[in-house]
CSV table of C-alpha atoms and ligand atoms in Angstrom, one decimal:
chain,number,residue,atom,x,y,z
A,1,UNK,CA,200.4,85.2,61.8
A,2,UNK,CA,199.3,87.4,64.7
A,3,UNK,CA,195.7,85.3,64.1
A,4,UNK,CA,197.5,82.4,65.3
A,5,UNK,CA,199.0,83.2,68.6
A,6,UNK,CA,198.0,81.7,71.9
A,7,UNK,CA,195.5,83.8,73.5
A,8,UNK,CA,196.8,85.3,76.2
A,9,UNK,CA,196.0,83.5,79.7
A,10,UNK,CA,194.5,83.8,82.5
A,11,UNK,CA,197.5,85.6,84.1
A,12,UNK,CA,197.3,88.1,81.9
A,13,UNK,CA,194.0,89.4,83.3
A,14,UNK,CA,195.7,89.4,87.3
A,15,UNK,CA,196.4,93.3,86.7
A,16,UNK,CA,193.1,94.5,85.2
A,17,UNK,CA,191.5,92.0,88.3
A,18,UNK,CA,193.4,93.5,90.9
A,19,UNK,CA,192.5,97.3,89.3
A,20,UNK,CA,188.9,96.2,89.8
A,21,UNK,CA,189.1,95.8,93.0
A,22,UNK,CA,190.7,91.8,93.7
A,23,UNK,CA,187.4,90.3,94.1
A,24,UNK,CA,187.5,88.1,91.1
A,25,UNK,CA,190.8,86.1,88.7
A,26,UNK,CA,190.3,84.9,85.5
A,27,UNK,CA,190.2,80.8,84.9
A,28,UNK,CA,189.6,78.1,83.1
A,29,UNK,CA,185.2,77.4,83.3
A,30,UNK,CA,185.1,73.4,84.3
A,31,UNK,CA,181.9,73.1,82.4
A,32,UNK,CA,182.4,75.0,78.8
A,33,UNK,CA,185.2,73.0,77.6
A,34,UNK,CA,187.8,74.8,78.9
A,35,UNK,CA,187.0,77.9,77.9
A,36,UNK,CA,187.6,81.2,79.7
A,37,UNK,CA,185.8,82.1,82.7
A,38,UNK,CA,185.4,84.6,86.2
A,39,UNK,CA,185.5,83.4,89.5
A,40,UNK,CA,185.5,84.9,93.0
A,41,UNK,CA,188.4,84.9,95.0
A,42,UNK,CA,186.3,86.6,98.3
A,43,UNK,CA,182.9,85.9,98.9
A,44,UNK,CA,180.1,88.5,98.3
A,45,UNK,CA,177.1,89.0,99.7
A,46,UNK,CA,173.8,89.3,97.7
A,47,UNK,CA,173.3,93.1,96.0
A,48,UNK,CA,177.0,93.6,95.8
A,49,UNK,CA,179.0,95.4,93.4
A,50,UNK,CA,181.8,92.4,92.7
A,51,UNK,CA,183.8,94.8,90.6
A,52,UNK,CA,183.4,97.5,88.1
A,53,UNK,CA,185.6,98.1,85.1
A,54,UNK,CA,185.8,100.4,82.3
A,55,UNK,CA,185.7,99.6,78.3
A,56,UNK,CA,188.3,98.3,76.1
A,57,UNK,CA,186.3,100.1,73.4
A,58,UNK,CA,182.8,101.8,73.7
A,59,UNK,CA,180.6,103.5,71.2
A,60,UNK,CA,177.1,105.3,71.1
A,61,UNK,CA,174.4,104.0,69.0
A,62,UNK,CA,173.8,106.7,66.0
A,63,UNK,CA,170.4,106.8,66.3
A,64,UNK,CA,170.7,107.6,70.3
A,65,UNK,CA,173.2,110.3,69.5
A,66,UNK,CA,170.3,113.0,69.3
A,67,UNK,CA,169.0,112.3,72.0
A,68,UNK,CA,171.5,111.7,74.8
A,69,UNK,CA,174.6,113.9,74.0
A,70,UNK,CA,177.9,112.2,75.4
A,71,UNK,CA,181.5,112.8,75.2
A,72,UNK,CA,183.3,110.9,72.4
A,73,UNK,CA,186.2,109.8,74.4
A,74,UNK,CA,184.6,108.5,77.4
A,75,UNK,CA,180.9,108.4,76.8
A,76,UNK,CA,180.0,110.2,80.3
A,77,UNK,CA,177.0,112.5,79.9
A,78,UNK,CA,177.8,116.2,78.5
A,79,UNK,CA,175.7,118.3,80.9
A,80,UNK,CA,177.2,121.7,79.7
A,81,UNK,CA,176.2,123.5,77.0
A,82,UNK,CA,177.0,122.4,73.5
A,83,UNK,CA,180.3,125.2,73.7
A,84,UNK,CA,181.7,122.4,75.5
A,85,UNK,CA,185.3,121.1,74.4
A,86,UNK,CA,184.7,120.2,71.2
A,87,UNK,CA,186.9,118.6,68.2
A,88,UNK,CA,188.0,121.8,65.7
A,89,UNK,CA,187.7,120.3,62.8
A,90,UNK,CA,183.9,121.1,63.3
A,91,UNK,CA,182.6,118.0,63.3
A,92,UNK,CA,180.1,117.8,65.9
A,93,UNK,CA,182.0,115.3,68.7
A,94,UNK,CA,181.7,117.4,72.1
A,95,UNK,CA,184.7,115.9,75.2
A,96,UNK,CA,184.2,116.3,79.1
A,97,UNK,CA,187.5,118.1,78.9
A,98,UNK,CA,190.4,118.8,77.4
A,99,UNK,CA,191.7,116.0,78.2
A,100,UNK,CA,189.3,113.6,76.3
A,101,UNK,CA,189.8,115.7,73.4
A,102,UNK,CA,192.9,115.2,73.3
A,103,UNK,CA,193.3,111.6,73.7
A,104,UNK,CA,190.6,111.5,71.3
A,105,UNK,CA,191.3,113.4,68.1
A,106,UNK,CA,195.8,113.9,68.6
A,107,UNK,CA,196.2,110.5,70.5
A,108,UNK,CA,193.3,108.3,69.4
A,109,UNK,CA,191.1,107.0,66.9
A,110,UNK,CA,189.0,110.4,66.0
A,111,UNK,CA,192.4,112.0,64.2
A,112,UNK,CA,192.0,109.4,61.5
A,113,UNK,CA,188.0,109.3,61.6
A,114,UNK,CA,187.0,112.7,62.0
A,115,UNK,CA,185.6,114.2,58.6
A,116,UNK,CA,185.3,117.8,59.8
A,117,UNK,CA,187.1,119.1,57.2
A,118,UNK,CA,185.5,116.8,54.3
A,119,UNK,CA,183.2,118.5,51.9
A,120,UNK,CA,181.9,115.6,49.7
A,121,UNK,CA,180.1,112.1,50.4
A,122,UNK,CA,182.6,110.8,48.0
A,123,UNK,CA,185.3,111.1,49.7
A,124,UNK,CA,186.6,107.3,50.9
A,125,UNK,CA,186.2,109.0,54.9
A,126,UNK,CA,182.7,110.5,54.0
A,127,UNK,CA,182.0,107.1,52.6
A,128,UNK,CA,183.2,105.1,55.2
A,129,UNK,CA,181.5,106.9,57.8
A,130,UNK,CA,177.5,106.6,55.6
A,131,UNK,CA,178.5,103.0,55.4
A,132,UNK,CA,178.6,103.0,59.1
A,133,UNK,CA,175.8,104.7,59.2
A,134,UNK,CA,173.3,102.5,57.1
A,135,UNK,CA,175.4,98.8,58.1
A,136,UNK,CA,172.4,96.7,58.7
A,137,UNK,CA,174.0,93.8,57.1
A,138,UNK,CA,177.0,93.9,59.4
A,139,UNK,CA,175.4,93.5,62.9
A,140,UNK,CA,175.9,97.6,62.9
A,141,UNK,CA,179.8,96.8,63.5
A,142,UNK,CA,181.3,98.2,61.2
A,143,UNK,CA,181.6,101.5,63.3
A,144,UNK,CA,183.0,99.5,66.2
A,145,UNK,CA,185.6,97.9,63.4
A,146,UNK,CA,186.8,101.0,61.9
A,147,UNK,CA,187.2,102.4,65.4
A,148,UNK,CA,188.9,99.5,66.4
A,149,UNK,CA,191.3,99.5,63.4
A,150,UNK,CA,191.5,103.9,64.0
A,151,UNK,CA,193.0,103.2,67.8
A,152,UNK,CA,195.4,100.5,66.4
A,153,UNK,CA,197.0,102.5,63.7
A,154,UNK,CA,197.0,105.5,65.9
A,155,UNK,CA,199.0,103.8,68.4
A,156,UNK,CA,201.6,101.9,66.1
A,157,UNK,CA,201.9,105.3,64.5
A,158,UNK,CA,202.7,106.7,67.9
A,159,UNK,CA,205.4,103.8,68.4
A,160,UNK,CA,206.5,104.7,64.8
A,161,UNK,CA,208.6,101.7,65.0
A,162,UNK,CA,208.7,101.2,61.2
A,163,UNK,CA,211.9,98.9,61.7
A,164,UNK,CA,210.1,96.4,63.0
A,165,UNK,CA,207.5,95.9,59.8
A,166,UNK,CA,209.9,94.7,57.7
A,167,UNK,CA,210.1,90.9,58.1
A,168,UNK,CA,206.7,89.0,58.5
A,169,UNK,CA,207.5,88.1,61.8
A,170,UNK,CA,207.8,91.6,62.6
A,171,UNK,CA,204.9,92.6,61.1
A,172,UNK,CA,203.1,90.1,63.4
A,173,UNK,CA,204.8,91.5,65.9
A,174,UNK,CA,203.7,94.7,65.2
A,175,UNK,CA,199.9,93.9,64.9
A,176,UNK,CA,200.3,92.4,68.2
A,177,UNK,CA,202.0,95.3,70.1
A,178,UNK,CA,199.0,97.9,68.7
A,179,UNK,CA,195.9,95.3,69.7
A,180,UNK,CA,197.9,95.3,73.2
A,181,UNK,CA,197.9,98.9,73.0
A,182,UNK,CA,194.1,99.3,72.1
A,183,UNK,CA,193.2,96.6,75.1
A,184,UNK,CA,191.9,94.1,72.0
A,185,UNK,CA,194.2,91.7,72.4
A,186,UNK,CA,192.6,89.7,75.0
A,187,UNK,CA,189.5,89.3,73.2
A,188,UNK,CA,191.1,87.7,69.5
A,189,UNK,CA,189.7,84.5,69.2
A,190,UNK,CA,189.2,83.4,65.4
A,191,UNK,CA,187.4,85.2,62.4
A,192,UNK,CA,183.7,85.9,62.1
A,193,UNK,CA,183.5,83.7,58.8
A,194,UNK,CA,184.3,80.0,60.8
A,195,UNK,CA,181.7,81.2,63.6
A,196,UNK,CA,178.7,79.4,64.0
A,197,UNK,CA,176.7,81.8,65.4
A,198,UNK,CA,174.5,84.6,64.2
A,199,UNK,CA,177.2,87.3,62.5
A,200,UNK,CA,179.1,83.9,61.1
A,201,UNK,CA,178.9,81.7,58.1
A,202,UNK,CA,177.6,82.9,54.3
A,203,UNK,CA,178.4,86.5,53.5
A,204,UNK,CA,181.2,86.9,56.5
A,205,UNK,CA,183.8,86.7,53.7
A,206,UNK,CA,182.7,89.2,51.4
A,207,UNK,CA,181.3,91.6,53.9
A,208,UNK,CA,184.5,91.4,56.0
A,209,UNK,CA,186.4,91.9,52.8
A,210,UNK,CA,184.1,94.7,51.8
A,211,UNK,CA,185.2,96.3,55.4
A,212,UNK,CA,188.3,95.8,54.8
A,213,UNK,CA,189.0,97.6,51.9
A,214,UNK,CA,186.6,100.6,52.7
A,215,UNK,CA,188.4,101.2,55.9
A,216,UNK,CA,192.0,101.0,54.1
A,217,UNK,CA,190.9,103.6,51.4
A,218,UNK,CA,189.5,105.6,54.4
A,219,UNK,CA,192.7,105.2,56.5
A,220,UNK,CA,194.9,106.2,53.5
A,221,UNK,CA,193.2,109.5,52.2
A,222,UNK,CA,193.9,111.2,54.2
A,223,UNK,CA,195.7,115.0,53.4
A,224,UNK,CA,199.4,113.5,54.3
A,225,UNK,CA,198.1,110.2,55.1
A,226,UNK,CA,201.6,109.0,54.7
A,227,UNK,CA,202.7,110.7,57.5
A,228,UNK,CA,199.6,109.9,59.4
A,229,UNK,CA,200.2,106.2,59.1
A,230,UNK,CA,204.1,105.5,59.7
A,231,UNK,CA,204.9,103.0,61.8
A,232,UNK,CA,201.6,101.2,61.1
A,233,UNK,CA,202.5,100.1,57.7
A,234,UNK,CA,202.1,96.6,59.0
A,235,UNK,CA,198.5,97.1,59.8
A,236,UNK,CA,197.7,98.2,56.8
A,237,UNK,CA,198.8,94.9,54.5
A,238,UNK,CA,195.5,93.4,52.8
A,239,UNK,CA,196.8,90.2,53.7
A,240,UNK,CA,198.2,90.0,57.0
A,241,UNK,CA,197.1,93.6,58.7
A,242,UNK,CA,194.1,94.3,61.1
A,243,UNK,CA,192.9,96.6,57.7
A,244,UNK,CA,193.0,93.5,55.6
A,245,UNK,CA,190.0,91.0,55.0
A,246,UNK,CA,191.0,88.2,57.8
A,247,UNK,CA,192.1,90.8,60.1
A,248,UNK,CA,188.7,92.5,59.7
A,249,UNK,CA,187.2,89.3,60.4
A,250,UNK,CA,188.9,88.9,63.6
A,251,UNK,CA,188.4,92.1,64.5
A,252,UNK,CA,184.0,91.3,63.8
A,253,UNK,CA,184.8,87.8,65.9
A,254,UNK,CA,186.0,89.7,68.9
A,255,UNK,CA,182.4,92.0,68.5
A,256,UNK,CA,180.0,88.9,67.8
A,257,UNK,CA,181.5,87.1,70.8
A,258,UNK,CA,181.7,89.9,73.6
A,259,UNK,CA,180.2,92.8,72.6
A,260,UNK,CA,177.6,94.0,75.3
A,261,UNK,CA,174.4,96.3,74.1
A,262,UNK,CA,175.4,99.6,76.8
A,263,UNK,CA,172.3,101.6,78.5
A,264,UNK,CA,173.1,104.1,80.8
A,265,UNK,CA,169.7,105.6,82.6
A,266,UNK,CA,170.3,109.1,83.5
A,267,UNK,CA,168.3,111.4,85.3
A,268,UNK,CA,170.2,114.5,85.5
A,269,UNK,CA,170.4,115.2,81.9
A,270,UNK,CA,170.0,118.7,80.5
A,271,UNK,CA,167.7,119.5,77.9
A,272,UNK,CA,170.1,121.6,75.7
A,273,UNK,CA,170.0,121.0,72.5
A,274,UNK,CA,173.4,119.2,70.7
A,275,UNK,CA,175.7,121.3,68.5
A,276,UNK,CA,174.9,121.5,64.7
A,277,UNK,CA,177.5,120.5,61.7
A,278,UNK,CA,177.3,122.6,59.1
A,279,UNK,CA,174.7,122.0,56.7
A,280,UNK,CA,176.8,121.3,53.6
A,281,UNK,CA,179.2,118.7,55.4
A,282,UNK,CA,178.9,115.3,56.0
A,283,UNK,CA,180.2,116.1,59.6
A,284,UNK,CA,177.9,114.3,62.2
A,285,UNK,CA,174.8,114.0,60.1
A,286,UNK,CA,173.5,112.2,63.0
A,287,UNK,CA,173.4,115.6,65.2
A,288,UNK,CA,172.8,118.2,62.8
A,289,UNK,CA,168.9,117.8,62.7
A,290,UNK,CA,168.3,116.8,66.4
A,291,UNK,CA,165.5,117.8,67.9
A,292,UNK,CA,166.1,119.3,71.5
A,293,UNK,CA,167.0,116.5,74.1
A,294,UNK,CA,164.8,114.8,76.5
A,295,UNK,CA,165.0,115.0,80.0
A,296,UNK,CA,166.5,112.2,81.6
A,297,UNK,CA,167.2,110.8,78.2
A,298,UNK,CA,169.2,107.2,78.4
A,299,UNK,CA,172.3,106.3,76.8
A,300,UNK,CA,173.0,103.4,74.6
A,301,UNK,CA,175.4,102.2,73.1
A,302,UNK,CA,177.9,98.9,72.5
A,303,UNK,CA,180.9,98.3,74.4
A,304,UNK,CA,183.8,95.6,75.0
A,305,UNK,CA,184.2,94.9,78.9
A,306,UNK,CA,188.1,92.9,79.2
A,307,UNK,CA,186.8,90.8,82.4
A,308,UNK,CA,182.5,91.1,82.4
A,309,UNK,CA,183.3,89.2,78.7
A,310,UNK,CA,184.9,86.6,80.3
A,311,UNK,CA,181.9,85.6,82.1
A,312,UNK,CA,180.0,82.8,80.9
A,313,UNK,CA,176.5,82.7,80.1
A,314,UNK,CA,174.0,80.9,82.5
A,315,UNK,CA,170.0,80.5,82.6
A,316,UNK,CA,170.1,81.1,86.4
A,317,UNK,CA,172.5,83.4,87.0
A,318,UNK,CA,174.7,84.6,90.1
A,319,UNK,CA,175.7,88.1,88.8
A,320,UNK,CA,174.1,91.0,86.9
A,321,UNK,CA,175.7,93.5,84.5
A,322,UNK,CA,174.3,97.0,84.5
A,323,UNK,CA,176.1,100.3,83.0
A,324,UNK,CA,177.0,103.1,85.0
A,325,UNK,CA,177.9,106.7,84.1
A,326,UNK,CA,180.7,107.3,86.5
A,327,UNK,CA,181.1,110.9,85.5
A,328,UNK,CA,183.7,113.2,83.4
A,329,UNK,CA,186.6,111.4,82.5
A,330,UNK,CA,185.7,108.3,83.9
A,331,UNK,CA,182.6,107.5,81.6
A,332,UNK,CA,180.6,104.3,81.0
A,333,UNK,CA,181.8,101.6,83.3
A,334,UNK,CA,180.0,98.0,84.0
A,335,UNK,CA,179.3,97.2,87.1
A,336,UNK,CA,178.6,93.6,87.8
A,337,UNK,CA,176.1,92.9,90.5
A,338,UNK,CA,175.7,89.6,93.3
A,339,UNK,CA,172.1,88.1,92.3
A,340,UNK,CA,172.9,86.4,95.3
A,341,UNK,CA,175.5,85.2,98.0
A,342,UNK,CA,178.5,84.3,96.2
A,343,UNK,CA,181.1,82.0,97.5
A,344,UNK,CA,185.1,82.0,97.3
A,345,UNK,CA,185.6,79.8,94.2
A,346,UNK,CA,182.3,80.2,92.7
A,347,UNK,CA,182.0,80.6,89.0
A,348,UNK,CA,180.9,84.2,88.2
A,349,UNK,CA,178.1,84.3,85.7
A,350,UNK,CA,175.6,86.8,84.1
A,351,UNK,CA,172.6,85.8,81.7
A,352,UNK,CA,173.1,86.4,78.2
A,353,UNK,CA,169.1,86.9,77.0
A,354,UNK,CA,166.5,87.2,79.0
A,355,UNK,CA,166.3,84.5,81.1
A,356,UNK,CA,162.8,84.8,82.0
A,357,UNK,CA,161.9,83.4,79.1
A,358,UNK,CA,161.0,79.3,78.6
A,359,UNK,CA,163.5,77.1,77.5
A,360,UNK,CA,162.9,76.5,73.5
A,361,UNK,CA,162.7,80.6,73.2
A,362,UNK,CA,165.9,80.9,75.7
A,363,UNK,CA,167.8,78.1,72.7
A,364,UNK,CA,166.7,80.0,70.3
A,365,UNK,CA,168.0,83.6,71.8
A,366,UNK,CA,171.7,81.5,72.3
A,367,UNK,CA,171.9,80.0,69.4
A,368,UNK,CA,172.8,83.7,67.9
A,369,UNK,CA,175.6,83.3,70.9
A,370,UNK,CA,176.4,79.9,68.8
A,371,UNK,CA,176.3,77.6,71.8
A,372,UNK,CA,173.8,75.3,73.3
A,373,UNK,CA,172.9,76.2,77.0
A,374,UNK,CA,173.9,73.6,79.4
A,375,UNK,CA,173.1,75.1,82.6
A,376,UNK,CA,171.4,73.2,86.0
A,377,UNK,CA,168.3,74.9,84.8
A,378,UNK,CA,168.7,74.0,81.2
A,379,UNK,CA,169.0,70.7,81.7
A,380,UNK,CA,166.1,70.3,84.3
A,381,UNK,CA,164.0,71.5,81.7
A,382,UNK,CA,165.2,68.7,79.4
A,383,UNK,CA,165.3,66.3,81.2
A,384,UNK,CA,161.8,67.2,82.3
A,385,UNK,CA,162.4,67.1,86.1
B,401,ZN,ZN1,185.1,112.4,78.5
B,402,ZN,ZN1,186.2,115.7,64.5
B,403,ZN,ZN1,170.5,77.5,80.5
């Protein structure tokens, strides 16, 4: 199964490192047991930008959607009015251009999400999207999971290499070719349900199940759904598809293992206020009773990041991540920050909690992370020297 595969090396990052800028390749860490890591490859001076990069996947926190009004495709402040480029079905999502619109709703994830057109709550897209909405039980991923599964079907419906689903080989095949297409590939790593850390254990199964099955009935009722999803028949099997339990689960391991929380501060924000749904659809319920926006209101959201994930975490850290709005088009990118001088060679890392706090609370903050801090500081504190 796809599940199974190798992940893919450290080679495999040398064209997204040299698109950042050459400053860092991607390695094996010599102190987390092999597991993946960032290093340098030219030295950089303290208060540096190493590299910056943007998102595999990105998306804005429901409850910030009010108040800090951002395109859908790539998450850069909308400054214009709400007349903006926006998706025609109506449903409230607002593009820099028409250019994010369109890789968006006709190439994207949006053309199998959007519920414009839906008039009822019971409809399985309706649904699917209120689940989103109230998923407190789910680390609030099952947005970023439907998404993820939207931008896969999209693009294997784009291939619309059908011929290729047919044997189970194939169909791996398949799987594999759209997570390569959706830059999700990289980050598969094992299911949620054998993780030890805070999204794992009890309750995975069934919720990831649960997930599974919403987003599939979503996916598939669509008006001419079959048209809509040929060429990613393969994605959609229960059993061996990114829509089916253990795909789902894969798909909530990538999140609970790299996900980054996103704020974007910005200070140039207009105070327009963000266009209304209709009041009888379901269509961004999120927007359609917003108060006017603040001034200088701050974007969040949660985002994968192919290389800032592969950092590992450390109590005293070299680098710093922070989020930048790099304008229409472009969008959210990280940028990861020198804490300090950095040599050629030198481990890149970033703290993954706050690292000002003492040691027990620090454990406790990583354990969610499901590892046990080993770091020069760590240990100090341990060891009590
Ligand atoms: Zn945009
Ligand atoms: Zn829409
Ligand atoms: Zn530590």
């Amino acid at each position: 199964m796809w599940w199974d595969d190798p992940p893919p090396d450290a080679a495999s990052f040398d064209a997204l490192c040299a698109k950042s800028g050459g400053r860092v390749r991607a390695g094996e860490s010599a102190t987390t047991g092999g597991g993946r890591a960032l290093f340098a490859t030219a030295p950089v001076a303290k208060g540096e930008i190493v590299f910056r990069e943007s998102p595999s996947l990105i998306l804005q926190d429901p409850a910030n959607r009010p108040l800090a009004r951002a395109c859908a495709r790539c998450h850069s402040m909308l400054r214009g009015a709400p007349s903006e480029t926006a998706c025609a079905q109506g449903c409230g999502e607002g593009y820099c251009d028409e250019r994010c619109r369109v890789a968006h709703v006709e190439q994207g994830s949006h053309g199998l999400l959007c519920v414009g057109p839906i008039d009822s709550w019971e409809h399985p897209l309706a649904a699917l999207k209120l689940a989103c909405a109230r998923d407190d039980d789910g680390d609030g991923h099952l947005a970023l999971i439907a998404e993820m599964c939207a931008w896969c079907i999209a693009s294997a419906a784009r291939r619309g290499d059908a011929s290729s689903s047919s044997s189970s080989s194939g169909a791996s095949t398949a799987v594999a070719a759209a997570l390569d297409d959706a830059n999700l590939r990289t980050y598969v790593a094992g299911a949620v349900w054998d993780w030890t850390g805070a999204s794992g254990g009890d309750g995975a199964r069934a919720r990831c199940e649960a997930h599974a099955r919403m987003i599939r009935e979503a996916m598939a009722s669509h008006e001419g759904s079959s048209e809509k999803l040929r060429g990613a028949e393969a994605l959609m099997d229960p059993a061996s598809g990114v829509v089916g339990a253990r795909g789902v689960a894969e798909l909530a391991g990538v999140l609970a293992r790299n996900s980054l929380a996103v704020a974007v501060e910005s200070s140039s924000a207009s105070a327009s206020a963000p266009a209304s749904a209709p009041a009888s659809a379901p269509g961004d319920a999120s927007t359609s009773n917003a108060s006017p926006r603040k001034l200088g209101a701050r974007y969040e959201g949660v985002a994968l990041f192919p290389l800032t994930c592969l950092m590992n975490h450390s109590c005293e850290p070299n680098a710093e991540v922070r989020f930048e709005d790099a304008g229409p088009g472009a969008g959210v990118v990280a940028a990861v920050h020198a804490l300090r001088e950095i040599r050629v060679g030198e481990e890149l890392r970033h703290s993954y909690v706050d690292e000002t706090r003492p040691v027990f609370l620090r454990a406790a903050d990583l354990a969610a992370f499901g590892f046990r801090c080993d770091c020069g500081r760590c240990a100090r504190a341990r060891g009590g020297s």
